[in-house]
Coordinates of C-alpha atoms in Angstrom, one line a residue:
M13 CA 166.5 -129.3 145.6
A14 CA 163.6 -131.7 144.9
I15 CA 163.2 -134.5 147.6
L16 CA 162.1 -136.8 144.6
E17 CA 162.8 -137.0 141.0
V18 CA 161.4 -139.6 138.5
Q19 CA 163.1 -139.3 135.1
N20 CA 161.8 -140.9 131.9
A21 CA 160.3 -144.2 133.9
S22 CA 158.7 -146.8 131.7
K23 CA 157.4 -150.3 132.4
K24 CA 155.9 -153.0 130.4
F25 CA 154.0 -156.1 131.3
A26 CA 154.3 -158.6 128.5
S27 CA 153.6 -156.6 125.4
S28 CA 151.4 -153.9 127.4
E29 CA 153.1 -150.7 128.1
V30 CA 151.8 -149.6 131.5
L31 CA 154.2 -146.7 132.0
N32 CA 155.6 -144.7 129.3
G33 CA 158.2 -141.7 129.8
I34 CA 156.9 -140.7 133.2
S35 CA 159.0 -137.8 134.4
F36 CA 158.2 -135.4 137.5
S37 CA 159.7 -134.0 140.6
L38 CA 158.4 -133.6 144.1
E39 CA 159.2 -130.8 146.6
E40 CA 159.5 -131.5 150.3
G41 CA 156.4 -131.1 152.2
E42 CA 154.4 -131.4 149.1
T43 CA 151.4 -133.5 148.6
L44 CA 150.8 -134.9 145.2
A45 CA 147.8 -136.8 144.2
I46 CA 147.7 -139.1 141.3
I47 CA 144.2 -139.7 139.6
G48 CA 143.3 -141.6 136.3
A49 CA 141.0 -144.4 135.1
S50 CA 141.7 -148.0 136.1
G51 CA 144.6 -149.2 134.1
S52 CA 146.0 -145.7 133.7
G53 CA 149.2 -146.8 135.3
K54 CA 149.0 -144.9 138.7
T55 CA 149.2 -148.0 140.9
T56 CA 152.0 -149.5 138.9
L57 CA 154.0 -146.1 139.3
L58 CA 153.6 -146.3 143.1
R59 CA 154.7 -150.1 143.1
C60 CA 157.8 -149.0 141.2
L61 CA 158.6 -146.3 143.7
N62 CA 158.4 -148.9 146.6
F63 CA 160.3 -151.2 144.4
L64 CA 157.5 -154.0 144.4
E65 CA 158.1 -153.7 140.7
R66 CA 161.2 -152.7 138.7
L67 CA 161.1 -150.1 136.0
D68 CA 162.3 -151.2 132.7
T69 CA 163.8 -147.6 132.0
G70 CA 164.3 -144.6 133.9
R71 CA 165.7 -143.5 137.1
I72 CA 164.7 -142.5 140.6
V73 CA 166.5 -139.8 142.4
V74 CA 166.0 -139.0 146.3
R75 CA 167.5 -135.7 147.5
G76 CA 170.1 -135.7 144.5
E77 CA 171.2 -139.4 145.0
V78 CA 170.3 -141.9 142.2
I79 CA 168.8 -144.8 144.1
F80 CA 167.8 -146.6 141.0
D81 CA 168.8 -146.4 137.3
A82 CA 167.5 -149.1 135.1
A83 CA 170.6 -148.7 132.9
D84 CA 173.1 -149.2 136.0
R85 CA 172.9 -152.8 137.2
Q86 CA 174.8 -151.6 140.5
T87 CA 171.7 -149.8 141.5
D88 CA 169.3 -152.8 140.8
S89 CA 170.7 -155.3 143.5
D90 CA 168.3 -157.5 145.4
R91 CA 170.3 -157.1 148.4
D92 CA 169.8 -153.2 148.4
I93 CA 166.0 -153.2 148.1
R94 CA 165.2 -153.2 152.0
E95 CA 167.5 -150.1 152.3
K96 CA 166.0 -148.3 149.1
R97 CA 162.5 -148.8 150.5
L98 CA 163.5 -147.1 153.7
H99 CA 163.0 -143.9 151.8
F100 CA 159.4 -144.4 151.2
G101 CA 156.6 -145.6 153.6
L102 CA 153.5 -147.2 152.0
V103 CA 150.0 -147.0 153.3
F104 CA 147.9 -149.6 151.8
Q105 CA 144.0 -149.7 151.2
N106 CA 143.4 -152.7 153.3
F107 CA 145.3 -151.6 156.5
N108 CA 147.7 -154.7 156.7
L109 CA 147.7 -154.7 160.4
F110 CA 149.0 -157.7 162.2
P111 CA 146.1 -159.1 164.1
Q112 CA 147.9 -160.7 166.8
Y113 CA 149.5 -157.3 167.9
T114 CA 147.9 -154.4 169.6
A115 CA 147.5 -150.9 168.1
Y116 CA 150.8 -149.8 170.0
E117 CA 152.7 -153.0 168.9
N118 CA 151.8 -152.6 165.3
V119 CA 153.0 -149.0 165.2
V120 CA 156.5 -149.8 166.9
L121 CA 157.2 -153.2 165.5
A122 CA 159.0 -152.1 162.4
R123 CA 161.1 -149.8 164.5
E124 CA 162.1 -152.3 166.9
L125 CA 163.1 -154.9 164.3
A126 CA 165.2 -152.1 162.6
A127 CA 166.8 -151.2 165.8
R128 CA 167.9 -154.9 166.5
R129 CA 170.0 -154.7 163.4
Q130 CA 171.9 -151.8 164.6
A131 CA 175.6 -152.3 166.0
Q132 CA 175.0 -150.5 169.3
Y133 CA 171.6 -152.3 170.0
R134 CA 173.1 -154.6 172.6
Q135 CA 175.0 -151.9 174.3
D136 CA 172.2 -149.4 174.5
K137 CA 169.2 -151.4 174.1
K138 CA 167.1 -149.9 177.0
N139 CA 167.6 -146.4 175.8
I140 CA 166.7 -147.3 172.2
L141 CA 163.7 -149.1 173.3
D142 CA 162.5 -146.2 175.4
E143 CA 163.0 -143.8 172.7
I144 CA 160.9 -146.0 170.3
R145 CA 158.3 -146.4 172.9
Q146 CA 157.8 -142.7 173.5
E147 CA 157.8 -142.0 169.7
G148 CA 155.1 -144.6 169.1
L149 CA 153.0 -143.2 172.1
A150 CA 153.3 -139.7 170.8
L151 CA 152.1 -140.9 167.5
L152 CA 149.1 -142.6 168.9
D153 CA 148.4 -139.5 170.7
Q154 CA 148.9 -137.4 167.6
I155 CA 146.2 -139.5 165.8
G156 CA 143.6 -139.5 168.7
L157 CA 144.2 -143.2 169.5
S158 CA 146.0 -142.9 172.9
D159 CA 143.2 -144.7 174.9
K160 CA 143.2 -147.5 172.2
L161 CA 146.9 -148.6 172.3
D162 CA 146.2 -151.9 173.9
F163 CA 143.3 -152.6 171.6
Y164 CA 143.7 -155.4 168.8
P165 CA 142.8 -154.5 165.2
H166 CA 139.4 -156.4 165.5
Q167 CA 138.4 -154.2 168.4
L168 CA 138.9 -151.0 166.1
S169 CA 136.7 -149.3 163.5
G170 CA 137.9 -149.2 159.9
G171 CA 139.0 -145.6 160.4
Q172 CA 140.9 -146.3 163.5
Q173 CA 142.7 -149.2 161.9
Q174 CA 143.7 -146.8 159.1
R175 CA 145.1 -144.3 161.6
V176 CA 147.1 -147.0 163.2
A177 CA 148.4 -147.9 159.7
I178 CA 149.3 -144.3 159.0
A179 CA 151.2 -144.1 162.3
R180 CA 153.0 -147.3 161.8
T181 CA 154.3 -145.6 158.6
L182 CA 155.2 -142.3 160.2
A183 CA 157.1 -144.2 162.9
R184 CA 159.6 -145.2 160.5
N185 CA 160.4 -141.7 159.5
P186 CA 160.2 -142.1 155.7
Q187 CA 161.2 -139.2 153.4
I188 CA 158.1 -139.8 151.3
I189 CA 154.8 -141.4 152.2
L190 CA 152.9 -143.4 149.5
F191 CA 149.1 -143.8 149.8
D192 CA 147.6 -146.5 147.7
E193 CA 143.7 -145.9 147.8
P194 CA 144.0 -145.5 151.8
M195 CA 140.2 -144.8 152.2
S196 CA 138.5 -147.0 149.6
A197 CA 137.3 -149.5 152.3
L198 CA 135.9 -146.9 154.5
D199 CA 132.3 -145.5 154.6
A200 CA 131.8 -141.9 153.3
E201 CA 131.6 -140.3 156.8
T202 CA 134.7 -142.0 157.9
R203 CA 136.5 -141.0 154.5
L204 CA 135.7 -137.4 155.2
L205 CA 136.8 -137.5 158.7
L206 CA 140.2 -139.2 158.0
R207 CA 140.8 -137.0 155.0
N208 CA 140.8 -134.0 157.3
E209 CA 143.2 -135.8 159.8
I210 CA 145.5 -136.9 157.1
K211 CA 145.8 -133.0 155.9
E212 CA 146.4 -132.1 159.3
L213 CA 149.0 -134.7 160.1
Q214 CA 150.8 -133.6 156.9
R215 CA 150.7 -130.0 158.1
Q216 CA 152.0 -131.0 161.5
V217 CA 154.9 -133.1 160.3
N218 CA 155.7 -131.4 157.1
S219 CA 155.6 -134.8 155.5
T220 CA 155.9 -135.4 151.7
M221 CA 153.0 -137.5 150.3
I222 CA 152.2 -139.1 147.0
Y223 CA 148.4 -140.1 147.0
I224 CA 146.7 -142.2 144.8
T225 CA 142.8 -142.3 144.7
H226 CA 139.8 -142.6 142.4
D227 CA 137.9 -140.1 144.5
Q228 CA 138.6 -136.9 142.6
E229 CA 137.0 -134.8 145.4
E230 CA 139.5 -136.4 147.9
A231 CA 142.4 -135.6 145.6
F232 CA 141.5 -131.9 145.1
A233 CA 140.9 -131.5 148.8
L234 CA 144.3 -133.1 149.9
S235 CA 146.8 -132.2 147.3
D236 CA 149.2 -129.3 146.4
R237 CA 149.4 -130.6 142.9
I238 CA 147.7 -133.2 140.8
M239 CA 148.7 -135.7 138.3
V240 CA 146.3 -136.8 135.9
M241 CA 147.2 -140.2 134.0
D242 CA 145.8 -142.1 131.0
N243 CA 147.4 -145.2 129.3
G244 CA 150.6 -144.8 131.1
T245 CA 151.3 -141.2 130.6
I246 CA 150.9 -138.0 132.2
Q247 CA 148.1 -136.0 130.8
Q248 CA 148.5 -133.0 133.1
L249 CA 150.6 -132.1 136.3
D250 CA 149.5 -128.9 137.7
T251 CA 147.6 -127.2 140.7
P252 CA 144.1 -128.1 141.5
E253 CA 143.3 -124.6 140.5
A254 CA 145.0 -124.8 137.2
I255 CA 143.3 -128.2 136.3
I256 CA 140.0 -126.8 136.9
A257 CA 140.4 -123.6 135.2
N258 CA 142.8 -124.7 132.3
P259 CA 142.6 -128.5 131.5
A260 CA 145.4 -129.3 129.3
N261 CA 143.5 -131.4 126.6
P262 CA 140.0 -132.8 125.9
Y263 CA 140.8 -136.0 128.1
V264 CA 141.6 -134.1 131.2
K265 CA 138.6 -131.8 130.7
K266 CA 136.3 -134.8 130.3
F267 CA 137.9 -136.8 133.0
V268 CA 137.5 -134.2 135.9
N269 CA 134.0 -134.4 136.7
D270 CA 131.9 -131.2 135.9
N271 CA 130.1 -131.6 139.4
L272 CA 133.5 -131.5 141.0
R273 CA 134.5 -128.3 138.9
I274 CA 131.3 -126.7 140.2
K275 CA 131.8 -127.7 143.8
Y276 CA 135.5 -126.7 143.7
N277 CA 134.9 -123.3 142.1
S278 CA 132.2 -122.7 144.7
L279 CA 134.5 -123.5 147.4
V280 CA 137.4 -121.4 146.2
K281 CA 135.1 -118.5 145.8
Y282 CA 133.9 -118.9 149.5
I283 CA 137.2 -119.3 151.1
K284 CA 139.4 -117.0 149.1
P285 CA 138.1 -113.8 150.8
I286 CA 138.8 -115.4 154.1
M287 CA 142.2 -116.6 153.4
E288 CA 143.1 -113.0 151.9
S289 CA 141.7 -111.4 155.1
P290 CA 144.3 -109.5 157.3
W291 CA 142.1 -110.8 160.2

């Protein structure tokens, strides 16, 4: 069973149709990159998944449960939005860390606030907070910032701040992590380093990711499948190899940069014998 299904999703702003009949599914542990020109609808799709916007038509299904159906008002209640958002973790492009809190406090804050709403919090406060603390420290260690847990955001580099933002999202144990251009504010060297770290984190925790980026090389390096969007529609949804070898239409062929195609084919040619080696 797919962890996520989006069925016939559409969205308009005034008379402009930003999403038109979007349907796709996502398997657990899969990374899906979404690319497309500005205005193609990719960010709106991400915002609808996190309920920052509401779909006009369509359904969102998580592990077989319909959590939103535009035709069913019972699934479109404002009081349920907080609960629905728990399925998704969102990593922003501008970090959105609280400047008055340390790296550690930024990571565990949401978990602590959620714990206080639990019925058993008063009776088992110490054990609950100890568990949250240990998980927070483990995440900071996992992203290589255990020596920076008492640092404030202004004392961290851009790459370190983004790592804290990712750890904060992982601390909430979302079923699906949504990345909204998470490296656009970083320099090229830091982007490459963080890209590798995100891929390694995904492998370690087997998280399911949807990754929006303007950087095609980033998309092809990180993803299991790629969705190419244009004018609110899916032009192609396939593996990186298939998109390189068999673009679905002239738009995809033109959009996927020729230099990227050459670079990707060279990389595949180099690593394939290594991957297939019995050693």
